CSV table of C-alpha atoms in Angstrom, one decimal:
chain,number,residue,atom,x,y,z
A,1,MET,CA,120.1,100.8,90.1
A,2,GLU,CA,121.9,100.7,86.8
A,3,HIS,CA,120.2,102.4,83.9
A,4,TYR,CA,119.3,100.3,80.8
A,5,ASN,CA,117.2,100.6,77.7
A,6,MET,CA,114.7,97.9,76.5
A,7,ASN,CA,112.6,96.9,73.6
A,8,LEU,CA,109.1,95.8,74.4
A,9,THR,CA,106.0,94.2,72.8
A,10,LEU,CA,102.7,95.7,74.0
A,11,LYS,CA,99.4,94.0,73.6
A,12,VAL,CA,96.9,96.8,74.2
A,13,TRP,CA,93.1,96.7,74.2
A,14,LYS,CA,91.7,99.0,71.5
A,15,GLN,CA,88.0,99.8,71.4
A,16,LYS,CA,86.5,102.7,69.5
A,17,ASN,CA,83.6,103.3,71.9
A,18,CYS,CA,81.3,101.6,74.3
A,19,LYS,CA,79.0,100.2,71.6
A,20,GLU,CA,81.6,98.6,69.3
A,21,LYS,CA,83.6,95.5,70.1
A,22,GLY,CA,87.2,95.9,71.0
A,23,LYS,CA,90.2,93.8,70.4
A,24,PHE,CA,93.9,93.5,71.3
A,25,GLU,CA,96.4,95.2,69.0
A,26,THR,CA,100.2,94.5,69.2
A,27,PHE,CA,102.7,97.4,69.3
A,28,GLN,CA,106.5,97.4,69.4
A,29,VAL,CA,108.3,100.1,71.4
A,30,SER,CA,112.1,100.4,71.4
A,31,ASN,CA,114.8,102.2,73.5
A,32,ILE,CA,112.6,102.6,76.5
A,33,SER,CA,114.6,103.8,79.5
A,34,SER,CA,114.4,101.9,82.7
A,35,GLU,CA,113.9,105.2,84.4
A,36,MET,CA,110.7,106.1,82.6
A,37,SER,CA,107.3,105.7,84.2
A,38,PHE,CA,104.8,103.3,82.7
A,39,LEU,CA,102.7,106.2,81.4
A,40,GLU,CA,105.8,107.9,79.9
A,41,MET,CA,106.4,104.7,78.0
A,42,PHE,CA,102.8,105.0,76.7
A,43,ASP,CA,103.5,108.7,75.8
A,44,ILE,CA,106.5,107.5,73.6
A,45,LEU,CA,104.2,104.8,72.0
A,46,ASN,CA,101.5,107.4,71.3
A,47,GLU,CA,104.1,109.9,69.8
A,48,GLN,CA,105.3,107.0,67.6
A,49,LEU,CA,101.7,106.3,66.5
A,50,VAL,CA,101.0,109.9,65.7
A,51,ALA,CA,104.2,110.2,63.7
A,52,GLU,CA,103.0,107.1,61.7
A,53,GLY,CA,99.7,108.8,61.1
A,54,LYS,CA,97.8,106.4,63.3
A,55,GLU,CA,95.4,107.1,66.1
A,56,PRO,CA,97.0,107.2,69.6
A,57,ILE,CA,95.9,104.9,72.4
A,58,ALA,CA,93.4,106.6,74.8
A,59,PHE,CA,94.3,106.2,78.5
A,60,ASP,CA,93.3,108.1,81.6
A,61,HIS,CA,95.9,110.1,83.6
A,62,ASP,CA,96.2,113.4,85.4
A,63,CYS,CA,98.5,114.1,88.3
A,64,ARG,CA,101.1,111.4,87.6
A,65,GLU,CA,102.0,111.6,91.3
A,66,GLY,CA,99.9,108.7,92.5
A,67,ILE,CA,97.3,110.8,94.2
A,68,CYS,CA,94.5,111.7,91.8
A,69,GLY,CA,93.1,108.2,91.0
A,70,MET,CA,92.8,108.8,87.3
A,71,CYS,CA,95.1,106.1,85.9
A,72,SER,CA,93.4,102.8,85.5
A,73,MET,CA,95.4,100.2,83.5
A,74,TYR,CA,95.1,96.5,84.1
A,75,ILE,CA,98.6,95.4,83.5
A,76,ASN,CA,99.5,91.7,83.0
A,77,GLY,CA,96.5,90.6,85.0
A,78,ARG,CA,96.8,93.1,87.8
A,79,PRO,CA,95.2,96.6,88.4
A,80,HIS,CA,97.9,99.2,88.3
A,81,GLY,CA,100.5,96.6,87.6
A,82,PRO,CA,102.7,94.4,89.7
A,83,TRP,CA,104.0,96.9,92.4
A,84,HIS,CA,102.4,96.8,95.8
A,85,GLN,CA,100.3,99.9,96.7
A,86,THR,CA,101.4,101.7,93.6
A,87,THR,CA,99.3,103.5,90.9
A,88,THR,CA,100.0,102.9,87.2
A,89,CYS,CA,101.7,106.3,87.0
A,90,GLN,CA,104.1,105.4,89.7
A,91,LEU,CA,105.0,102.1,88.2
A,92,HIS,CA,108.4,102.4,86.5
A,93,MET,CA,110.0,100.6,83.6
A,94,ARG,CA,112.8,99.1,85.8
A,95,GLU,CA,110.2,96.4,86.6
A,96,TYR,CA,110.6,95.1,83.0
A,97,LYS,CA,113.5,93.7,81.0
A,98,ASP,CA,114.4,93.8,77.4
A,99,GLY,CA,112.1,91.6,75.2
A,100,ASP,CA,109.2,91.5,77.7
A,101,THR,CA,105.6,91.4,76.5
A,102,ILE,CA,103.1,93.4,78.5
A,103,VAL,CA,99.3,93.0,78.2
A,104,VAL,CA,97.3,96.1,79.0
A,105,GLU,CA,93.5,96.0,79.5
A,106,PRO,CA,90.9,98.5,80.8
A,107,TRP,CA,89.1,97.9,84.1
A,108,ARG,CA,86.5,95.3,83.4
A,109,ALA,CA,83.2,95.8,85.1
A,110,ASN,CA,79.7,96.4,83.6
A,111,SER,CA,79.5,99.4,85.9
A,112,PHE,CA,82.6,100.8,84.3
A,113,PRO,CA,81.8,100.8,80.6
A,114,VAL,CA,84.7,101.4,78.2
A,115,ILE,CA,84.6,104.9,76.7
A,116,LYS,CA,87.6,104.3,74.4
A,117,ASP,CA,90.6,102.0,74.5
A,118,LEU,CA,91.8,102.0,78.1
A,119,VAL,CA,89.5,104.7,79.3
A,120,VAL,CA,86.5,103.6,81.4
A,121,ASP,CA,83.5,105.6,82.7
A,122,ARG,CA,83.8,105.7,86.5
A,123,THR,CA,81.1,108.3,87.1
A,124,ALA,CA,79.2,105.5,89.0
A,125,PHE,CA,81.5,106.3,91.9
A,126,ASP,CA,80.5,110.0,91.7
A,127,ARG,CA,76.8,109.1,91.9
A,128,ILE,CA,77.6,106.9,95.0
A,129,ILE,CA,79.3,109.8,96.6
A,130,ALA,CA,76.4,112.1,95.8
A,131,ALA,CA,74.0,109.7,97.4
A,132,GLY,CA,75.6,110.1,100.9
A,133,GLY,CA,79.3,110.8,100.9
A,134,TYR,CA,79.1,114.3,102.2
A,135,ILE,CA,78.6,116.3,105.4
A,136,SER,CA,76.4,119.3,106.2
A,137,VAL,CA,78.5,122.2,107.4
A,138,ASN,CA,77.8,125.9,107.9
A,139,THR,CA,79.6,128.1,105.5
A,140,GLY,CA,81.9,130.7,106.9
A,141,ASN,CA,85.3,130.6,108.5
A,142,ALA,CA,86.8,127.3,109.5
A,143,GLN,CA,86.3,126.5,113.2
A,144,ASP,CA,89.3,126.4,115.5
A,145,ALA,CA,90.8,123.0,115.2
A,146,ASN,CA,90.6,122.4,119.0
A,147,CYS,CA,86.9,123.0,119.1
A,148,LEU,CA,86.2,119.3,118.3
A,149,PRO,CA,88.6,117.0,120.1
A,150,ILE,CA,89.0,113.8,118.1
A,151,ASP,CA,90.8,110.8,119.5
A,152,LYS,CA,94.1,110.1,117.8
A,153,GLN,CA,93.3,106.5,116.8
A,154,LYS,CA,90.0,107.6,115.1
A,155,ALA,CA,91.7,110.5,113.4
A,156,ASP,CA,94.3,108.1,112.0
A,157,GLU,CA,91.8,105.5,110.9
A,158,SER,CA,89.7,108.2,109.3
A,159,PHE,CA,92.7,109.6,107.5
A,160,ALA,CA,93.7,106.1,106.3
A,161,ALA,CA,90.2,105.6,104.8
A,162,ALA,CA,90.2,109.1,103.3
A,163,SER,CA,93.3,108.2,101.4
A,164,CYS,CA,91.1,106.3,98.9
A,165,ILE,CA,91.6,108.0,95.6
A,166,GLY,CA,88.5,106.4,93.9
A,167,CYS,CA,90.6,104.8,91.1
A,168,GLY,CA,88.4,101.7,90.9
A,169,ALA,CA,91.2,99.1,91.3
A,170,CYS,CA,89.1,97.4,93.9
A,171,VAL,CA,86.3,96.9,91.4
A,172,ALA,CA,88.7,95.8,88.7
A,173,ALA,CA,90.4,93.2,91.0
A,174,CYS,CA,87.2,91.8,92.6
A,175,PRO,CA,85.8,88.7,90.8
A,176,ASN,CA,82.3,90.1,91.6
A,177,ALA,CA,83.2,93.6,90.4
A,178,SER,CA,82.2,94.8,93.9
A,179,ALA,CA,82.7,98.4,95.0
A,180,MET,CA,82.5,97.6,98.7
A,181,LEU,CA,86.0,98.7,99.5
A,182,PHE,CA,85.5,102.1,97.8
A,183,VAL,CA,82.1,102.6,99.5
A,184,SER,CA,83.4,101.4,102.9
A,185,ALA,CA,86.3,103.9,102.7
A,186,LYS,CA,84.0,106.8,101.8
A,187,VAL,CA,81.6,105.8,104.6
A,188,SER,CA,84.4,105.2,107.1
A,189,HIS,CA,86.3,108.4,106.9
A,190,LEU,CA,83.1,110.3,107.7
A,191,ALA,CA,81.6,107.8,110.2
A,192,LEU,CA,84.7,108.1,112.4
A,193,LEU,CA,84.5,111.9,112.8
A,194,PRO,CA,82.0,114.0,114.6
A,195,GLN,CA,81.4,116.1,111.5
A,196,GLY,CA,80.0,113.0,109.8
A,197,ASP,CA,77.5,112.3,112.6
A,198,PRO,CA,74.3,114.3,111.4
A,199,GLU,CA,73.9,112.2,108.2
A,200,ARG,CA,75.2,109.0,109.7
A,201,LYS,CA,72.0,107.0,109.7
A,202,MET,CA,71.2,107.6,106.0
A,203,ARG,CA,74.7,107.7,104.6
A,204,ALA,CA,75.5,104.0,104.7
A,205,SER,CA,72.0,102.9,103.5
A,206,ASN,CA,71.8,105.5,100.7
A,207,MET,CA,75.3,104.8,99.4
A,208,VAL,CA,74.8,101.0,99.5
A,209,LYS,CA,71.5,101.5,97.7
A,210,GLN,CA,73.1,103.6,95.0
A,211,MET,CA,76.0,101.0,94.8
A,212,ASP,CA,73.4,98.3,93.9
A,213,ILE,CA,71.6,100.6,91.4
A,214,GLU,CA,74.9,101.1,89.6
A,215,GLY,CA,75.3,97.4,89.2
A,216,PHE,CA,78.3,96.6,91.3
A,217,GLY,CA,78.6,93.1,92.8
A,218,SER,CA,78.5,92.1,96.4
A,219,CYS,CA,81.4,91.3,98.7
A,220,THR,CA,82.4,87.6,99.1
A,221,ASN,CA,85.2,88.4,101.6
A,222,ILE,CA,88.1,87.1,99.6
A,223,GLY,CA,90.3,90.2,99.9
A,224,ALA,CA,91.4,90.7,96.3
A,225,CYS,CA,90.4,94.4,96.6
A,226,GLU,CA,92.6,95.1,99.6
A,227,ALA,CA,95.6,93.4,98.0
A,228,GLU,CA,95.4,95.5,94.8
A,229,CYS,CA,94.4,98.8,96.4
A,230,PRO,CA,97.1,101.4,95.6
A,231,LYS,CA,96.4,103.2,98.9
A,232,GLY,CA,96.2,100.1,101.1
A,233,ILE,CA,92.6,100.6,102.2
A,234,SER,CA,91.8,97.9,104.7
A,235,LEU,CA,89.0,95.3,104.7
A,236,GLU,CA,88.3,96.5,108.2
A,237,ASN,CA,86.5,99.4,106.5
A,238,ILE,CA,84.1,96.9,104.9
A,239,ALA,CA,83.4,95.6,108.4
A,240,ARG,CA,82.7,99.2,109.5
A,241,LEU,CA,80.4,99.8,106.5
A,242,ASN,CA,78.5,96.6,107.5
A,243,ARG,CA,78.2,97.9,111.1
A,244,GLU,CA,77.0,101.3,109.9
A,245,TYR,CA,74.4,99.6,107.7
A,246,ILE,CA,73.1,97.4,110.5
A,247,GLY,CA,73.1,100.4,112.8
A,248,ALA,CA,71.0,102.4,110.2
A,249,MET,CA,68.7,99.4,109.8
A,250,PHE,CA,67.9,99.1,113.5
A,251,SER,CA,67.9,102.8,114.2
A,252,GLY,CA,64.3,103.2,113.2
A,253,SER,CA,65.2,106.4,111.4
A,254,LYS,CA,62.9,107.4,108.6
A,255,GLU,CA,65.8,108.9,106.8
A,256,GLY,CA,67.7,106.9,104.2
B,1,MET,CA,64.1,102.6,103.7
B,2,ASN,CA,61.8,100.1,105.3
B,3,TRP,CA,62.8,96.6,106.6
B,4,LYS,CA,62.1,95.1,103.2
B,5,ASP,CA,64.3,97.6,101.5
B,6,TYR,CA,67.1,97.0,104.0
B,7,PHE,CA,67.1,93.3,103.4
B,8,SER,CA,66.9,93.7,99.6
B,9,THR,CA,70.2,95.4,99.1
B,10,SER,CA,73.4,93.4,98.5
B,11,ILE,CA,74.5,93.9,102.2
B,12,GLY,CA,70.9,93.1,103.4
B,13,LYS,CA,71.0,89.8,101.5
B,14,LYS,CA,74.4,89.0,103.0
B,15,ILE,CA,73.1,89.7,106.5
B,16,LEU,CA,70.3,87.2,105.9
B,17,VAL,CA,72.9,84.6,104.6
B,18,GLY,CA,75.1,85.3,107.6
B,19,ALA,CA,72.3,85.2,110.2
B,20,THR,CA,70.8,82.0,108.8
B,21,GLY,CA,74.3,80.5,108.6
B,22,LEU,CA,74.8,81.3,112.3
B,23,PHE,CA,71.5,79.6,113.1
B,24,LEU,CA,72.6,76.6,111.2
B,25,ILE,CA,75.9,76.6,113.1
B,26,ILE,CA,74.0,76.5,116.4
B,27,PHE,CA,71.9,73.6,115.0
B,28,LEU,CA,75.2,71.8,114.1
B,29,VAL,CA,76.5,72.2,117.6
B,30,VAL,CA,73.2,70.7,119.1
B,31,HIS,CA,73.1,68.0,116.5
B,32,CYS,CA,76.7,67.1,117.2
B,33,TYR,CA,76.2,67.1,120.9
B,34,VAL,CA,73.2,64.7,120.8
B,35,ASN,CA,74.9,62.5,118.2
B,36,ALA,CA,78.1,62.3,120.2
B,37,MET,CA,76.2,60.2,122.7
B,38,VAL,CA,76.6,57.2,120.4
B,39,PHE,CA,80.2,57.0,121.8
B,40,TRP,CA,78.8,56.4,125.3
B,41,PRO,CA,79.5,52.7,126.1
B,42,ASP,CA,75.9,51.7,126.9
B,43,ASN,CA,74.9,50.2,123.5
B,44,GLY,CA,73.3,53.5,122.5
B,45,LYS,CA,70.9,53.9,125.5
B,46,HIS,CA,71.8,57.5,126.2
B,47,PHE,CA,71.7,58.3,122.5
B,48,THR,CA,68.4,56.6,121.9
B,49,ASP,CA,66.8,58.4,124.9
B,50,ALA,CA,68.1,61.8,123.7
B,51,ALA,CA,67.0,61.1,120.2
B,52,ALA,CA,63.5,60.1,121.4
B,53,PHE,CA,63.3,63.3,123.5
B,54,MET,CA,64.2,65.4,120.5
B,55,GLY,CA,61.8,63.4,118.2
B,56,GLY,CA,58.8,63.6,120.6
B,57,ASN,CA,59.2,67.2,121.7
B,58,ALA,CA,56.7,69.6,120.2
B,59,ALA,CA,59.0,72.6,120.8
B,60,ILE,CA,61.7,70.9,118.8
B,61,ARG,CA,59.3,70.3,115.9
B,62,ILE,CA,58.4,74.0,115.9
B,63,VAL,CA,62.1,75.0,115.9
B,64,GLU,CA,62.5,72.5,113.1
B,65,ILE,CA,60.2,74.6,110.9
B,66,GLY,CA,62.6,77.5,111.6
B,67,LEU,CA,65.5,75.3,110.7
B,68,PHE,CA,64.0,74.5,107.3
B,69,ALA,CA,63.2,78.1,106.8
B,70,ALA,CA,66.8,79.0,107.6
B,71,PHE,CA,68.1,76.5,105.2
B,72,PHE,CA,65.7,77.8,102.5
B,73,ILE,CA,66.7,81.5,103.1
B,74,HIS,CA,70.4,80.6,103.3
B,75,ILE,CA,70.3,78.8,100.0
B,76,ILE,CA,68.0,81.2,98.1
B,77,GLN,CA,69.7,84.4,99.1
B,78,SER,CA,73.2,82.8,98.4
B,79,LEU,CA,72.0,81.7,94.9
B,80,MET,CA,70.6,85.2,94.3
B,81,LEU,CA,73.8,86.9,95.3
B,82,ALA,CA,75.9,84.4,93.3
B,83,SER,CA,73.8,84.8,90.1
B,84,GLN,CA,73.9,88.6,90.4
B,85,ASN,CA,77.7,88.6,91.0
B,86,ALA,CA,78.2,86.4,87.9
B,87,LYS,CA,76.6,89.1,85.7
B,88,ARG,CA,78.7,92.0,86.9
B,89,ARG,CA,81.6,91.5,84.5
B,90,SER,CA,80.3,90.5,81.0
B,91,GLU,CA,83.8,90.8,79.4
B,92,GLY,CA,86.5,89.0,81.4
B,93,TYR,CA,90.2,89.7,81.5
B,94,ALA,CA,92.6,88.2,79.0
B,95,VAL,CA,95.3,87.8,81.6
B,96,LYS,CA,94.5,86.6,85.1
B,97,ALA,CA,97.1,87.0,87.8
B,98,GLY,CA,95.6,84.2,90.0
B,99,ASN,CA,93.9,84.3,93.4
B,100,LYS,CA,96.7,84.7,95.9
B,101,THR,CA,94.6,86.4,98.5
B,102,SER,CA,92.0,83.7,98.9
B,103,LYS,CA,91.8,79.9,99.2
B,104,TRP,CA,89.9,77.9,96.7
B,105,TYR,CA,87.2,77.0,99.2
B,106,SER,CA,86.4,80.7,99.7
B,107,ARG,CA,85.7,81.1,96.0
B,108,SER,CA,83.7,77.8,95.9
B,109,MET,CA,81.1,78.3,98.5
B,110,GLY,CA,78.3,77.7,96.0
B,111,LEU,CA,79.8,74.4,94.9
B,112,LEU,CA,80.4,73.3,98.5
B,113,GLY,CA,76.9,74.3,99.5
B,114,THR,CA,75.5,72.3,96.7
B,115,LEU,CA,77.5,69.2,97.8
B,116,ILE,CA,76.3,69.7,101.4
B,117,LEU,CA,72.7,70.0,100.1
B,118,LEU,CA,73.0,66.7,98.1
B,119,PHE,CA,74.5,65.0,101.2
B,120,LEU,CA,71.7,66.5,103.3
B,121,ILE,CA,69.0,65.0,101.1
B,122,LEU,CA,70.6,61.5,101.5
B,123,HIS,CA,70.9,62.1,105.2
B,124,LEU,CA,67.2,63.1,105.6
B,125,TYR,CA,66.3,60.1,103.5
B,126,HIS,CA,68.2,57.8,105.9
B,127,PHE,CA,67.1,59.1,109.3
B,128,TRP,CA,64.8,62.1,109.5
B,129,GLY,CA,62.4,61.2,106.7
B,130,PRO,CA,61.2,57.7,107.7
B,131,ASN,CA,60.8,58.7,111.4
B,132,ARG,CA,58.9,61.9,110.8
B,133,TYR,CA,56.8,60.3,108.1
B,134,GLY,CA,55.7,57.7,110.7
B,135,GLN,CA,55.1,60.3,113.4
B,136,PHE,CA,52.7,62.3,111.3
B,137,PHE,CA,51.0,59.6,109.1
B,138,ASP,CA,51.2,56.3,110.9
B,139,PRO,CA,48.8,56.0,113.9
B,140,THR,CA,50.8,53.0,115.3
B,141,TRP,CA,54.1,55.0,115.1
B,142,LYS,CA,56.7,54.5,117.8
B,143,GLU,CA,60.0,56.5,117.7
B,144,ASP,CA,62.6,54.5,115.7
B,145,ASN,CA,65.6,53.2,117.6
B,146,LEU,CA,68.1,55.6,115.8
B,147,TYR,CA,71.1,53.7,117.3
B,148,ASN,CA,70.0,50.5,115.5
B,149,ASN,CA,69.2,52.6,112.4
B,150,MET,CA,72.7,54.0,112.4
B,151,LEU,CA,74.3,50.5,112.8
B,152,PHE,CA,72.2,49.3,109.9
B,153,THR,CA,72.8,52.4,107.6
B,154,PHE,CA,76.5,52.6,108.2
B,155,LYS,CA,77.1,48.9,107.6
B,156,GLU,CA,77.4,49.9,103.9
B,157,LEU,CA,80.9,51.2,103.2
B,158,TRP,CA,79.7,53.5,100.4
B,159,VAL,CA,77.3,55.3,102.7
B,160,VAL,CA,80.2,55.9,105.1
B,161,ILE,CA,82.3,57.3,102.3
B,162,VAL,CA,79.5,59.6,101.1
B,163,TYR,CA,79.0,60.8,104.7
B,164,LEU,CA,82.8,61.5,105.0
B,165,LEU,CA,82.7,63.5,101.7
B,166,GLY,CA,79.7,65.5,103.1
B,167,CYS,CA,81.7,66.2,106.3
B,168,VAL,CA,84.7,67.4,104.2
B,169,SER,CA,82.5,69.7,102.2
B,170,LEU,CA,81.0,71.0,105.4
B,171,CYS,CA,84.5,71.6,106.8
B,172,TRP,CA,85.6,73.7,103.8
B,173,HIS,CA,82.2,75.6,103.7
B,174,LEU,CA,82.6,76.5,107.4
B,175,MET,CA,86.3,77.5,107.0
B,176,HIS,CA,85.1,80.4,105.0
B,177,GLY,CA,81.6,80.8,106.3
B,178,VAL,CA,82.2,81.3,110.0
B,179,ALA,CA,84.7,84.1,109.7
B,180,SER,CA,82.9,85.6,106.7
B,181,SER,CA,79.6,85.9,108.6
B,182,MET,CA,81.4,87.8,111.3
B,183,GLN,CA,82.8,90.2,108.7
B,184,THR,CA,79.3,90.7,107.4
B,185,PHE,CA,78.0,91.5,110.9
B,186,GLY,CA,80.9,94.0,111.1
B,187,LEU,CA,82.6,92.2,114.0
B,188,ALA,CA,85.9,91.6,112.2
B,189,THR,CA,87.6,94.7,113.7
B,190,HIS,CA,91.4,95.0,114.2
B,191,ARG,CA,91.1,93.6,117.7
B,192,TYR,CA,88.9,90.6,116.9
B,193,LYS,CA,89.6,89.5,113.3
B,194,GLY,CA,92.6,87.3,114.2
B,195,MET,CA,90.5,85.6,117.0
B,196,ILE,CA,87.5,85.2,114.7
B,197,LYS,CA,89.7,83.6,112.0
B,198,SER,CA,91.2,81.1,114.5
B,199,VAL,CA,88.0,80.2,116.3
B,200,GLY,CA,86.3,79.8,112.9
B,201,MET,CA,89.0,77.5,111.7
B,202,ILE,CA,88.9,75.4,114.9
B,203,PHE,CA,85.1,75.2,114.7
B,204,ALA,CA,85.2,74.3,111.0
B,205,ILE,CA,87.6,71.4,111.7
B,206,LEU,CA,86.3,70.2,115.0
B,207,ILE,CA,82.6,69.9,114.3
B,208,PRO,CA,82.9,68.0,110.9
B,209,LEU,CA,85.6,65.8,112.5
B,210,MET,CA,83.2,64.9,115.2
B,211,PHE,CA,80.5,64.2,112.7
B,212,ALA,CA,82.9,62.2,110.5
B,213,SER,CA,83.9,60.0,113.4
B,214,MET,CA,80.3,58.8,113.9
B,215,PRO,CA,79.7,56.8,110.6
B,216,VAL,CA,83.2,55.4,110.9
B,217,TYR,CA,82.6,54.3,114.5
B,218,MET,CA,79.2,52.8,113.7
B,219,HIS,CA,80.6,51.1,110.6
B,220,CYS,CA,83.4,49.5,112.7
B,221,LEU,CA,80.9,48.5,115.4
B,222,SER,CA,78.4,46.9,113.0
B,223,THR,CA,81.3,45.1,111.2
B,224,CYS,CA,82.6,43.8,114.6
B,225,MET,CA,79.0,42.7,115.6
B,226,ALA,CA,78.6,40.9,112.2
B,227,HIS,CA,81.7,38.9,113.0
């Protein structure tokens, strides 16, 4: 693809902290290369703001390889921007043309309060994981891989669920700000493996309970989360979470 | 967690909505089957006999209590979930990309449910209410001839139109509801989800279509008889 430079107008959400009201501010950036990533474009803008003696825009980022789940921008009405199964850091400026206006907002959910500008507090996800997204294993050397035969299909499904990076795009996309896709991925990748079996009965119920405590909405089966998930986590995981929950309900276990 | 705790979570409430929804679906099938006897060319004899059996049967009256309870739970739990969901995002987005992943009826289950409820109140007022009132409070009561009641009620064109709108609302409600309840029960696996969606769609069209044909047929019949 031919390289080109572009000038853009950015409307970015600016908010000092979670207590103060935020507002959109408009910025102009020029000579942005089509080969830059979206976050590199934001780096240029921030350098420009620092040079002008202004405060840079706060945004989350870490690996910039699409695997850490830190970046979280809501770009022109879509979490992580317009590219299918792509995180914000992997979105590239060749998507845009000279003169475009881009509106960038933080994830909007009461469970993800804005810390500053585009940075939101996603520690609610950590607390959900702590409620049940773990397994009990003995310490020491790893077992021989062939000790626990796992059928290929289950291993693949578990791996697909484990690819959830916990970015929160599912919550951002859902009209109910539901975290069901995230929770279902975290329950599924353990539920499919024998290592996840000992805590199975309490995992789904405890994680769902914590999800509700954190104030996430419920699933209305409209699939916006699946469509916007940068890792392509399937709605079938939500069906599995529901099965796991019903299983726990009828198991008669006192755990959970 | 005890039973109460399990049914109090967001998934627990959805299980209640789904389970009561399935019970109401079974009711729809039975109701449709009995009502379809109006098409039998015997001036409503089959239908009147079946309706009298349903009306005078104690077991049916007991199941009817369960039916009202199911309606109540279905509505209350759905309203609770909807009102909780509405509070989950106090500050909305400035730019919305649209809803490409879902149909409007999937996002309007509350509205469609309310329309069905309004229709239901009218429907009970037309048929169930007067008959059951007589059964319990009038010592000289005899089961109404529902066939004649239908001919009389559906003579009015506006009543037929309201019933058709009720059937259309039911159709859209079921288009989402049938498949969605299967997802809530965890049955929409890779193997079955296509089948569930298709069967749900067929059911959602077929049953309301059958119901819709009844007021239209009775209206035509009563108009012909008047001439």
